[in-house]
Short mmCIF file of C-alpha atoms in Angstrom, two decimals:
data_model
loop_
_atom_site.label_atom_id
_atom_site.label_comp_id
_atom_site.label_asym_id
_atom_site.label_seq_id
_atom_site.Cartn_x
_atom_site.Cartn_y
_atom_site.Cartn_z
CA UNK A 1 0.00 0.00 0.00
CA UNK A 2 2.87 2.32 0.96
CA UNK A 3 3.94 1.52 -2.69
CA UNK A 4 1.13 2.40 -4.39
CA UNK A 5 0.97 5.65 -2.44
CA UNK A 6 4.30 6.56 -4.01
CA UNK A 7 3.41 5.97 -7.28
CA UNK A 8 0.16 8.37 -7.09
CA UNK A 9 2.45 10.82 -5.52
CA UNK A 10 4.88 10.13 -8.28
CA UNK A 11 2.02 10.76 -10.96
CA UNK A 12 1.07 13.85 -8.70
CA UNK A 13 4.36 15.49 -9.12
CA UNK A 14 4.97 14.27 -13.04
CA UNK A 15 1.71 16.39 -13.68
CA UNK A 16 2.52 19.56 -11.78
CA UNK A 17 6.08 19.34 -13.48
CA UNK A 18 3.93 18.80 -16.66
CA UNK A 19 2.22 21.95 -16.17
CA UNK A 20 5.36 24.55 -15.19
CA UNK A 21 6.80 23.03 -18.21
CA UNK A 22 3.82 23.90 -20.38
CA UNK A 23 3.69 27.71 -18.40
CA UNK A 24 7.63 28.16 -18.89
CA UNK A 25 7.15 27.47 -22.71
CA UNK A 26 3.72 29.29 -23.83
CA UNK A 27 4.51 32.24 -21.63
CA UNK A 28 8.12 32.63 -22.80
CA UNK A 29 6.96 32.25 -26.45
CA UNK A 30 4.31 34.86 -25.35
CA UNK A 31 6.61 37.27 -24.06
CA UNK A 32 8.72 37.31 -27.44
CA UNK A 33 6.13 37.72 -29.31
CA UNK A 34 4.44 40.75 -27.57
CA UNK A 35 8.49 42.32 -27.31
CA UNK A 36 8.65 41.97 -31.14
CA UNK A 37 5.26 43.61 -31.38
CA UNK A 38 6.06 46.81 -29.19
CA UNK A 39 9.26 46.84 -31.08
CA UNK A 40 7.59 46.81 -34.50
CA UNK A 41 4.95 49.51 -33.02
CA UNK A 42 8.37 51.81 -32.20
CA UNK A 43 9.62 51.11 -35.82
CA UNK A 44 6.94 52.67 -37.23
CA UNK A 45 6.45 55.26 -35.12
CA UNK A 46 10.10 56.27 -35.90
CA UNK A 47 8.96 55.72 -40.29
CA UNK A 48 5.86 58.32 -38.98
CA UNK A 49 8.29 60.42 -37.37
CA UNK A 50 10.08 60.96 -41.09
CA UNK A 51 6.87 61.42 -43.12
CA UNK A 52 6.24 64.05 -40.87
CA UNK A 53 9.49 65.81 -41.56
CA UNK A 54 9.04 65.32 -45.26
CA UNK A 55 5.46 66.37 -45.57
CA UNK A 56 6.82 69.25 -43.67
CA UNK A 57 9.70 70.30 -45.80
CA UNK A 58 7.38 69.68 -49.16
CA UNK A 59 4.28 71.70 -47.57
CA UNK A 60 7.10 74.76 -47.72
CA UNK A 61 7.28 74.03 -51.29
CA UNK A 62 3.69 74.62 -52.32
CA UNK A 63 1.27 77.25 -52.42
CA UNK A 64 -0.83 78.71 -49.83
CA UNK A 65 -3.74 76.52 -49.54
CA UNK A 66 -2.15 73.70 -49.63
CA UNK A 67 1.01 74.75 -48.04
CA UNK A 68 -1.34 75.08 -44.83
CA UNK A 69 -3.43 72.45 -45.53
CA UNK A 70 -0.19 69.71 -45.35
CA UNK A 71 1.27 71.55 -42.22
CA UNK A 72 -2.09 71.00 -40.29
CA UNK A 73 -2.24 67.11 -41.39
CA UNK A 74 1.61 66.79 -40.30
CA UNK A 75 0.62 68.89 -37.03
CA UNK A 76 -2.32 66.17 -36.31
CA UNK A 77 0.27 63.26 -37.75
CA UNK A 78 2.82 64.44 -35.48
CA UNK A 79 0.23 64.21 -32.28
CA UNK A 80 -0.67 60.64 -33.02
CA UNK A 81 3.14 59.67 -33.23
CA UNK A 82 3.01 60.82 -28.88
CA UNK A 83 0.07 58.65 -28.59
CA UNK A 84 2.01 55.48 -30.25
CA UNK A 85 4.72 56.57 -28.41
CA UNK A 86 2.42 56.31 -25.02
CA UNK A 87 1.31 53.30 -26.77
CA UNK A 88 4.61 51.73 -26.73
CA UNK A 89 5.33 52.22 -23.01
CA UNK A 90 2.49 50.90 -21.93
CA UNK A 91 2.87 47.87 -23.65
CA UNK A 92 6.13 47.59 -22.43
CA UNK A 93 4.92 47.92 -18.66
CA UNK A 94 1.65 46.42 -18.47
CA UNK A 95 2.56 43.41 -21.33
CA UNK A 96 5.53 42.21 -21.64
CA UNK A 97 7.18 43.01 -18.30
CA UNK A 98 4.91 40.54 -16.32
CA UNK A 99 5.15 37.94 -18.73
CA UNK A 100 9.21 38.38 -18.58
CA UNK A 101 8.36 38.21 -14.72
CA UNK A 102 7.30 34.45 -15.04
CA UNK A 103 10.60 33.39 -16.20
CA UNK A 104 12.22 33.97 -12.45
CA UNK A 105 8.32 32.55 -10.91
CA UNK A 106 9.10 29.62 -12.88
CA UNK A 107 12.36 28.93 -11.90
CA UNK A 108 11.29 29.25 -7.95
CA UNK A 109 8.52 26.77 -8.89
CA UNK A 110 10.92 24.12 -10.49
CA UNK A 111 13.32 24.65 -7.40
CA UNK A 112 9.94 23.56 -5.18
CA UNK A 113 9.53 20.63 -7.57
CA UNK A 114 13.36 19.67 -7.12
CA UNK A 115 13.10 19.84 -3.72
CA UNK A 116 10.16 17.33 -3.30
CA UNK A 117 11.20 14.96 -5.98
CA UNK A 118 14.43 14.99 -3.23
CA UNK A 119 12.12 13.77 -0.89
CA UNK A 120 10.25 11.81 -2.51
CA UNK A 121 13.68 9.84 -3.84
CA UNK A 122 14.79 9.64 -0.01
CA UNK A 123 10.96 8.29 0.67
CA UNK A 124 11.49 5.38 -2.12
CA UNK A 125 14.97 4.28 -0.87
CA UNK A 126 14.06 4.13 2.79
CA UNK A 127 11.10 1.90 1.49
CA UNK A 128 13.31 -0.35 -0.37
CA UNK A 129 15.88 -0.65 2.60
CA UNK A 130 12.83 -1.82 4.88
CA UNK A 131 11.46 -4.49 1.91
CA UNK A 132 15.06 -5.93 2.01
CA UNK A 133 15.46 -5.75 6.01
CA UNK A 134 12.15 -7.76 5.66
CA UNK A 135 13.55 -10.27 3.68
CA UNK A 136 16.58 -10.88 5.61
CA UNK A 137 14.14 -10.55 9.41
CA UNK A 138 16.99 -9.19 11.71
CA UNK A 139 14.76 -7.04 14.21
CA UNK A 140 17.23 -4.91 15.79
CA UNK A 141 17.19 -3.59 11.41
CA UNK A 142 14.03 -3.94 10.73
CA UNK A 143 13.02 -1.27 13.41
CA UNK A 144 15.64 1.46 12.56
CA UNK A 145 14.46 0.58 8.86
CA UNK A 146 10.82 1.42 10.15
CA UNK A 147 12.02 4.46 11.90
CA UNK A 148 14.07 5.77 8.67
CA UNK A 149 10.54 5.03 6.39
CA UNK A 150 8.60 6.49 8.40
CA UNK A 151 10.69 9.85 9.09
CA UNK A 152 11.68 10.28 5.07
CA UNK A 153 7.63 9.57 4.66
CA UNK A 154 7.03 12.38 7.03
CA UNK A 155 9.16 14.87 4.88
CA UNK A 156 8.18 13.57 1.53
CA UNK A 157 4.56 14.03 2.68
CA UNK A 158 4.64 17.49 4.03
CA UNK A 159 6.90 18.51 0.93
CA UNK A 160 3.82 17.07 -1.05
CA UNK A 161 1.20 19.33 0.59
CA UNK A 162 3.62 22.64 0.02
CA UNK A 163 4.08 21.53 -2.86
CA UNK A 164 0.26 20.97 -3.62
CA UNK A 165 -0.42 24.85 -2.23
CA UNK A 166 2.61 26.03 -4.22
CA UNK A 167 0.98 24.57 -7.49
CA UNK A 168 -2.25 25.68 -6.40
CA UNK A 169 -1.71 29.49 -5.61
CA UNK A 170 0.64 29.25 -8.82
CA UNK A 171 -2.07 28.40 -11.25
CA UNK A 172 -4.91 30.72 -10.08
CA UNK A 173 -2.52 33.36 -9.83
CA UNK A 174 -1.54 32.60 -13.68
CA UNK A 175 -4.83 32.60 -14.67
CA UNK A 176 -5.79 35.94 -12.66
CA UNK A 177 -1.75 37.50 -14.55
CA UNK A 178 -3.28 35.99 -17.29
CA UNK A 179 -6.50 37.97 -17.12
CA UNK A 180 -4.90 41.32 -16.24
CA UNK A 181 -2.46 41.36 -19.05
CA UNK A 182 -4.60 40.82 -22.24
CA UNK A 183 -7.34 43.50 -20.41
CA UNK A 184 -4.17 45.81 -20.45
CA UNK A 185 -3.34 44.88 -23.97
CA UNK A 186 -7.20 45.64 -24.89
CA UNK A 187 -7.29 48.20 -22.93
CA UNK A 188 -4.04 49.85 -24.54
CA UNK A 189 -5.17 49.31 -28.11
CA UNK A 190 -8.35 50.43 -27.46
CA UNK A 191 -6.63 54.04 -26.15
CA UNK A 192 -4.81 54.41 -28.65
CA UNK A 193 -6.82 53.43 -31.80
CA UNK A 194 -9.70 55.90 -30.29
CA UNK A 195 -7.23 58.72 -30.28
CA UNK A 196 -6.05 57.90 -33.89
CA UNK A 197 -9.33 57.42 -35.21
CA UNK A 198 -10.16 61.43 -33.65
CA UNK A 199 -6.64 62.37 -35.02
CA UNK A 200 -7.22 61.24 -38.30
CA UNK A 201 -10.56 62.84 -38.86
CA UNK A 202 -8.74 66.35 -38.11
CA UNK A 203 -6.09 65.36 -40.85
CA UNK A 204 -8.63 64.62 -43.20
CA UNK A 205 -10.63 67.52 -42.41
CA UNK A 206 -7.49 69.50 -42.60
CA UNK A 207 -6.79 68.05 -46.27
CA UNK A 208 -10.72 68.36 -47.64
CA UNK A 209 -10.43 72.13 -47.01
CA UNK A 210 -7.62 72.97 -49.21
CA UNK A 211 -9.50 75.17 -51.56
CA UNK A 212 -7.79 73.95 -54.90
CA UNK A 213 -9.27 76.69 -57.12
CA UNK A 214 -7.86 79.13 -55.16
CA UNK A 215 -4.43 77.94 -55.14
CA UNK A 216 -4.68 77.28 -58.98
CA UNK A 217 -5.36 80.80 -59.50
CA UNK A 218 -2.73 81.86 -57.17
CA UNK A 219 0.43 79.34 -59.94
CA UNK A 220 -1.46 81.10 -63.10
CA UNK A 221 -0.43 84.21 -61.07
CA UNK A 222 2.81 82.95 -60.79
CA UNK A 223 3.36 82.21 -64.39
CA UNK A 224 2.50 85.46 -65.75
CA UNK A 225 3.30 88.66 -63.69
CA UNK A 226 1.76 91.43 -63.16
CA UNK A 227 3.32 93.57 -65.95
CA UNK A 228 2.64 90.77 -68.62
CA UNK A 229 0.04 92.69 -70.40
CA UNK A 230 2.00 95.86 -71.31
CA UNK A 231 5.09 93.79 -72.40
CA UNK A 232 2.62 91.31 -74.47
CA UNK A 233 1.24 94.85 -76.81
CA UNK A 234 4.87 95.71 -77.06
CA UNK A 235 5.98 92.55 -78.70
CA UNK A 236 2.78 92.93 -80.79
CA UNK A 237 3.62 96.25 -81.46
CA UNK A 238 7.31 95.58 -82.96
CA UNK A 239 6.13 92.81 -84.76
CA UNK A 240 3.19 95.15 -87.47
CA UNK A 241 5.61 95.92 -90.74
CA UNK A 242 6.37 99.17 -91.25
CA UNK A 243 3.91 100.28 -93.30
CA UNK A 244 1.59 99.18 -90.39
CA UNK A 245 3.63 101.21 -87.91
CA UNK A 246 3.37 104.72 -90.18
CA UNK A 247 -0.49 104.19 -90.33
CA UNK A 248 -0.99 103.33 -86.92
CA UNK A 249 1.23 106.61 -85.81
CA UNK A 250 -0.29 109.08 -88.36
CA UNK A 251 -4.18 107.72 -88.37
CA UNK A 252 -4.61 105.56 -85.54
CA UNK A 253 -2.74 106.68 -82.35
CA UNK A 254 -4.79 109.42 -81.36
CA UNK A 255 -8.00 112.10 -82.18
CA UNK A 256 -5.38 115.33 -82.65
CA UNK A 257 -3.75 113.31 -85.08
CA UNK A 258 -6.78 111.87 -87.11
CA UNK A 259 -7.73 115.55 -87.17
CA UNK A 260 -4.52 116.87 -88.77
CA UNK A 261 -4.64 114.36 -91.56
CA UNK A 262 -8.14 115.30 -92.44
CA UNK A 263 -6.98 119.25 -92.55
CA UNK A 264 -4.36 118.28 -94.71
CA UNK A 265 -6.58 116.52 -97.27
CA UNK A 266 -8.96 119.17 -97.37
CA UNK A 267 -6.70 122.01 -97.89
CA UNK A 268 -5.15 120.05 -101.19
CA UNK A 269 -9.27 119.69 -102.38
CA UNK A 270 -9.35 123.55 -101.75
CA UNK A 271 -5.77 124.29 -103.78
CA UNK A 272 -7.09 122.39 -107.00
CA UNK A 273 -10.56 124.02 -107.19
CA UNK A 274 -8.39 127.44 -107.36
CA UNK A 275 -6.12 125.82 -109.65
CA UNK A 276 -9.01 124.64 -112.41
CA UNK A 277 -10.86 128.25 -111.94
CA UNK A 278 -8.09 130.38 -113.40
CA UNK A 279 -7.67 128.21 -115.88
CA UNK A 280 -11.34 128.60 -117.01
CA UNK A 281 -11.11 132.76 -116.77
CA UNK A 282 -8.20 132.45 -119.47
CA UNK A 283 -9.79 130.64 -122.01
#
């Protein structure tokens, strides 16, 4: 019977080893994992950090509208780059940091296994001694045999039971870490992606009310100055052939001149009707 109990105490500790082994593994390969996330979540909030800069340096480039336009979406891009960045230390806290904690909660709870598999190993030899004491029936043995089972049963059994309420308290409070760090990780993401989703409807709002006509008239501006006009007739005006030119500048430039021709004409009408009347009175 004594037997048997060692083997279900055996079993026993084979399944609590079982299930600090299974802890030690899922939660390391947890804890990797979530690093390499928050790391990747830094990356890019170094990648935002440049598109800022750039969409800064281009919005210089541009014209008014849309000069201010850019500035205000890299303004509201900038202020969601603090929130990752809040982001990021949070994780870092809340997240990964207790699940890097179970590496040194494991190790205590193999050194509790270690130390009752000890006792258990002292229990089994002590129990084989006595069989073989048995066997050979010298009384004066058999008794300290007795004695030495029952003492290393004593230990092995009240190593059991710590070990039992070591095991115990260790998986509710894994289940209660286990709890608290994905409602942090929720929790976190849910923070942040609210700010980014009011963040981003500035930016866009910021980008919809870039007046486009506006800044189109304002690069037709650009390309022809002010004093295009007056230098577009004077290319006109040397390109007319001369004969253009002398009957723009005696007929066409201006009323005094129009005028003058006129006067002109007339008096040469008046000068041949004079002419053809003396000519009549001699015949």
């Amino acid at each position: 019977m004594l037997r048997r109990s060692l083997e279900n105490r055996d079993a026993q500790t084979r399944q609590l080893q079982d299930a600090v082994t299974n802890v030690e593994k899922h939660f390391g390969e947890l804890c990797q994992i979530f690093a390499a996330y928050v790391r990747k979540t830094a990356r890019l909030r170094d990648k935002a950090d440049l598109l800022v800069n750039e969409i800064n340096l281009y919005a210089s480039t541009e014209t008014p509208n849309l000069k201010q336009g850019l500035k205000n979406f890299a303004d509201e891009f900038a202020k969601l780059q603090d929130y990752r960045q809040a982001e990021v230390e949070r994780l870092e806290a809340k997240v990964v940091e207790p699940l890097k904690a179970y590496g040194t909660i494991v190790k205590m709870k193999r050194d509790d296994l270690k130390a009752t598999l000890t006792a258990r190993n002292r229990e089994a030899k002590q129990l084989t001694q006595l069989e073989r004491t048995r066997q050979r029936n010298p009384s004066d043995r058999h008794v300290i045999a007795e004695t030495e089972l029952q003492r290393a049963t004593m230990d092995a059994t009240r190593t059991t039971r710590h070990l039992e309420e070591t095991i115990d308290n260790f998986e509710k409070q894994k289940i209660k870490d286990i709890k608290a760090i994905f409602s942090e990780f929720i929790t976190i993401e849910m923070l942040f992606h609210g700010k980014a989703l009011e963040v981003y409807t500035a930016a866009y709002q910021n980008i919809q009310k870039i007046d486009e006509e506006e800044d189109l008239e304002v690069f037709r501006n650009s390309l022809y100055p002010p004093d295009y006009s007056s230098r577009l007739d004077i290319v006109r005006a040397n390109s007319k052939s001369p004969l253009q030119r002398s009957l723009s500048t005696m007929c066409v430039s201006g009323t005094g001149q129009v005028s003058t021709c006129r006067l002109r004409k007339d008096q040469q009408d008046d000068e041949e009707d004079e002419d053809l009347d003396v000519t009549e009175e001699e015949n």
